Amino acid sequence: MSLKHIYLLVTIILLIFKGYSCERLHELIYSSIEGSAACFRRLNGTHQTGCSTSDKGAVGVVHFVQDHDDVLWLATNASAGPYMAVVSTSKFGLVEFLIDHPTNIAGVLTYENASDIPSFFTHDTRCPNEFSSADGNQCSSSKEGGVVWNEKGTGLLKREIPFPIFFIPESRYEEIEKISHCFGRFNYDKNNQRGRSLCSIQLNSFMFAAINTEVCMRRSATSTIVTTTKVCDPLGDQNVYYSLFPRTKESKKQSITLVTARIDSASLFDGVSPGAASSVVGLVTLISAAAALAQLIPVSKSNLYAETNILWTLFNGEAFDYIGSQRVAYDIKRGVWPPNAPLAPTDVKLHVEIGQIGGSLSDYVNENTWPLNAFVPTLAPSTINDGDNDIQIFLKQLSNAYNMTIPGIFNGSLPPSSIHSFRRILSNVTESGEMLEMLLVDHKETFTNVFYNSALDDSDKIAYVYKNISMINNVTFISTAELIADGLMKETDTQVKISRLATALAHALYQRVVGEAYTGNITVSAHLVDEMLYCFLKNETCKLLSAAEFGGNEGPREGAGPAPLYVGVTSWNTVAPVFAGHLLALLTGTQLSLNKSQCETKPESGYTRLWLKGWNHNGVCIETTMNFSQALSPAFIISDYDFKSGTYSTWTESVWQTMWARVFVSASGGSACVAAATGAVSTLIAALLTFWLRRHSSLIFVDPPSATIVVDDAASGILRSVNC
Amino acid sequence: MDLSKLPNDMKLQLCKSYFKVGCLFLPFVWAVNVCWFFRDAFIKPAYDEQKLIKKFVIMSAIGAFVWAVILVTWITVYQTNRVSWGATGDALSFIVPLGRA
């Protein structure tokens, strides 16, 4: 009995000390790498792009790659099995060599180092969205000559990569240090690696989809007896639109000026797409200009200017063959956009697009100026010198308001922008000149933004530093002139430059609507721009978005860091368009004195009502003309669309279950052989022993002598009579 | 069930019923029939029912072999050509592999 008590005691003690560790023993050898972002698979009508591993993941021996000699060694002389190259983003060009010689490479781990920032890092193609561009586009990846927009682009975003690539951001640099220590201990001797225990990494990013969009959509849709696994999702999200004056089905025919910008960015890695210079600068310019114009021409004056309207639109998914703008152009052609009051293609007289303007901000960080250019594709050469063309007039008004000439470029190839979609799909009105188009950019021949659509396109690249100025009474923003006078901001600050451009745009549009130049002193506040940039580039939990979110949401948001701007899949709406839309509503809409339940009743036609938190976080009812429309490529709504035709964007994203990375020390070759041999030998011995025991069982297992005679007789008698 | 404990006419009945069941598109039943009654049909010394048992075993063997040939051919053709058949290949498949063609 005392033995039992001892066992119980020992068990309890063991449970107390070890009871919380429920990991399998074999899992304890791994150290997980947290915070990594993986390259994943996307597919279009004809190809699959990106990376994937096998179901079990990819295992490779760690090797730090610093220069070309290292990659050469990996490709030719390395002997200890597949390798995992660890390379800094500043040396990412070496990965190109590894892609060409992938036999000995299991994967790549790339990391961001603040003390070693690359001078360029962009993985979009050299001619972004080349196959969705309108005629007359001279940028070509296959032919020589012509202008190349994204000079430094490697094209990896739209290419198939034979191994997985994981990205470790700056905030997780300790993981790289951990791997470096491990590497220093085990892998240092390059020439004698075979047969030793080596520091290794296992990456897993198994992608479900394959081949191309047509195949993966077919596989996601087949109805079998068992429920189908979805293997891919179309890319898509929401477009945001807001009109200066309300539009209803009954309103008179208006001459519309469409002012657009893109809201999305892209990168090779999942969850890391800051898009500062690629998108956020244009986005913030548009929102602040719209807010200013709403103050210059309040909605109450809408009946004075019933013939014109300004329609501000933010397109989503532009990085992937112009998903948002293709859908809007297609919808306009069908006469279903905007949903509540559709317009006809001939209604839009001018389309102003805010394109790539963020790249040069870091170049002009010490100067007051920010030179811009305007590409105008629809002007026939013969009319250029007239100077009284509608678009040249607007350009002149804009230049005046901006205090700096914005030269028009009339016969150049059009840079990648949403205008291409309109020129392709609404070719009737664009080619005839009924819809004039203008693209505002900060470059002439090639992008100034050398981090275009990449994971490193963050706030440093646009020379942005948050000023953290408190608002007056928590409601009003300090005007730019006051900020400069008080020394809180300088003329060279990014925020001031953006506010000047937004002001110029608002004043020029005012002149276009009203017919006279603006003479008042309402300008865009650089304080507002500062707060907006903080929300989109630094942290979602910020003053503006806490005021602009849905009134029903509880408490401050958890988000540490900015919301990624990647368009994502259709079935999952991202937060960036919602933020942008609500910001527009809060800054331009009229506040109604209704409570929450009254706010939810049907509004007047042409408006939507939103119950937002408001500046004092108590809830406010905003009536606005802002709304969302679906940004899904027409390819996925047209039945029996031929995915190989190339007419519309066909991008989809693969489904995956998990993506993780972990580091461990692999067993040396010797110990594995010993374990296998031991196992085989002991199995053989056990088999022989069992066989020998069976043969001689009668000798070995002797029946014990019976204790009493009476009882056993009956039992053995019964046993003998049963015939099995 | 131990065949050595059965009388011969029951053995014949068993063999016959297995053969009949195998005709319902069940080649494995025929294969089992062959394996089980092989000793009784060919190796045991002659007895009355052995002739008929032999007949059934031979017919089951032929049937199982034909089925095997058909199945092996179809499986080989399907496995080598599924990818090149594209949409038809996917339509014929109950489980489509993830992450590859």
mmCIF file with all atom_site columns, C-alpha atoms in Angstrom, chain A residues 41 52 206-211 215 218-219 224-226 229 231 723-724, chain B residues 5 82-83 85-91 93-94 96-101:
data_model
loop_
_atom_site.group_PDB
_atom_site.id
_atom_site.type_symbol
_atom_site.label_atom_id
_atom_site.label_alt_id
_atom_site.label_comp_id
_atom_site.label_asym_id
_atom_site.label_entity_id
_atom_site.label_seq_id
_atom_site.pdbx_PDB_ins_code
_atom_site.Cartn_x
_atom_site.Cartn_y
_atom_site.Cartn_z
_atom_site.occupancy
_atom_site.B_iso_or_equiv
_atom_site.pdbx_formal_charge
_atom_site.auth_seq_id
_atom_site.auth_comp_id
_atom_site.auth_asym_id
_atom_site.auth_atom_id
_atom_site.pdbx_PDB_model_num
ATOM 1  C CA . ARG A 1 41  ? 0.849   33.064  -54.491 1.00 0.00 ? 41  ARG A CA 1
ATOM 2  C CA . SER A 1 52  ? 4.831   28.389  -52.359 1.00 0.00 ? 52  SER A CA 1
ATOM 3  C CA . PHE A 1 206 ? 1.783   26.063  -48.622 1.00 0.00 ? 206 PHE A CA 1
ATOM 4  C CA . MET A 1 207 ? -0.531  27.566  -51.226 1.00 0.00 ? 207 MET A CA 1
ATOM 5  C CA . PHE A 1 208 ? -3.676  25.793  -52.328 1.00 0.00 ? 208 PHE A CA 1
ATOM 6  C CA . ALA A 1 209 ? -4.137  27.312  -55.773 1.00 0.00 ? 209 ALA A CA 1
ATOM 7  C CA . ALA A 1 210 ? -2.098  26.558  -58.866 1.00 0.00 ? 210 ALA A CA 1
ATOM 8  C CA . ILE A 1 211 ? -1.733  27.133  -62.589 1.00 0.00 ? 211 ILE A CA 1
ATOM 9  C CA . VAL A 1 215 ? -8.312  26.619  -63.164 1.00 0.00 ? 215 VAL A CA 1
ATOM 10 C CA . ARG A 1 218 ? -13.154 26.267  -61.547 1.00 0.00 ? 218 ARG A CA 1
ATOM 11 C CA . ARG A 1 219 ? -11.791 24.142  -58.731 1.00 0.00 ? 219 ARG A CA 1
ATOM 12 C CA . THR A 1 224 ? -19.192 17.629  -55.608 1.00 0.00 ? 224 THR A CA 1
ATOM 13 C CA . ILE A 1 225 ? -20.933 15.488  -53.096 1.00 0.00 ? 225 ILE A CA 1
ATOM 14 C CA . VAL A 1 226 ? -18.498 16.608  -50.436 1.00 0.00 ? 226 VAL A CA 1
ATOM 15 C CA . THR A 1 229 ? -12.396 23.542  -50.705 1.00 0.00 ? 229 THR A CA 1
ATOM 16 C CA . VAL A 1 231 ? -8.548  27.327  -53.401 1.00 0.00 ? 231 VAL A CA 1
ATOM 17 C CA . ASN A 1 723 ? -14.040 -25.603 -28.934 1.00 0.00 ? 723 ASN A CA 1
ATOM 18 C CA . CYS A 1 724 ? -12.613 -22.429 -30.396 1.00 0.00 ? 724 CYS A CA 1
ATOM 19 C CA . LYS B 2 5   ? -14.442 -28.558 -40.741 1.00 0.00 ? 5   LYS B CA 1
ATOM 20 C CA . ARG B 2 82  ? -5.096  13.896  -65.689 1.00 0.00 ? 82  ARG B CA 1
ATOM 21 C CA . VAL B 2 83  ? -3.071  17.071  -65.852 1.00 0.00 ? 83  VAL B CA 1
ATOM 22 C CA . TRP B 2 85  ? -6.890  16.743  -69.704 1.00 0.00 ? 85  TRP B CA 1
ATOM 23 C CA . GLY B 2 86  ? -7.420  20.082  -68.001 1.00 0.00 ? 86  GLY B CA 1
ATOM 24 C CA . ALA B 2 87  ? -11.043 20.700  -67.145 1.00 0.00 ? 87  ALA B CA 1
ATOM 25 C CA . THR B 2 88  ? -12.129 17.145  -67.951 1.00 0.00 ? 88  THR B CA 1
ATOM 26 C CA . GLY B 2 89  ? -9.450  15.815  -65.647 1.00 0.00 ? 89  GLY B CA 1
ATOM 27 C CA . ASP B 2 90  ? -10.750 17.947  -62.804 1.00 0.00 ? 90  ASP B CA 1
ATOM 28 C CA . ALA B 2 91  ? -14.338 16.923  -63.542 1.00 0.00 ? 91  ALA B CA 1
ATOM 29 C CA . SER B 2 93  ? -11.560 13.713  -60.014 1.00 0.00 ? 93  SER B CA 1
ATOM 30 C CA . PHE B 2 94  ? -13.126 13.335  -56.644 1.00 0.00 ? 94  PHE B CA 1
ATOM 31 C CA . VAL B 2 96  ? -8.123  17.420  -56.711 1.00 0.00 ? 96  VAL B CA 1
ATOM 32 C CA . PRO B 2 97  ? -4.599  17.893  -55.325 1.00 0.00 ? 97  PRO B CA 1
ATOM 33 C CA . LEU B 2 98  ? -3.922  21.256  -53.705 1.00 0.00 ? 98  LEU B CA 1
ATOM 34 C CA . GLY B 2 99  ? -1.130  23.552  -54.695 1.00 0.00 ? 99  GLY B CA 1
ATOM 35 C CA . ARG B 2 100 ? -0.218  21.865  -57.965 1.00 0.00 ? 100 ARG B CA 1
ATOM 36 C CA . ALA B 2 101 ? -1.596  20.937  -61.348 1.00 0.00 ? 101 ALA B CA 1
#
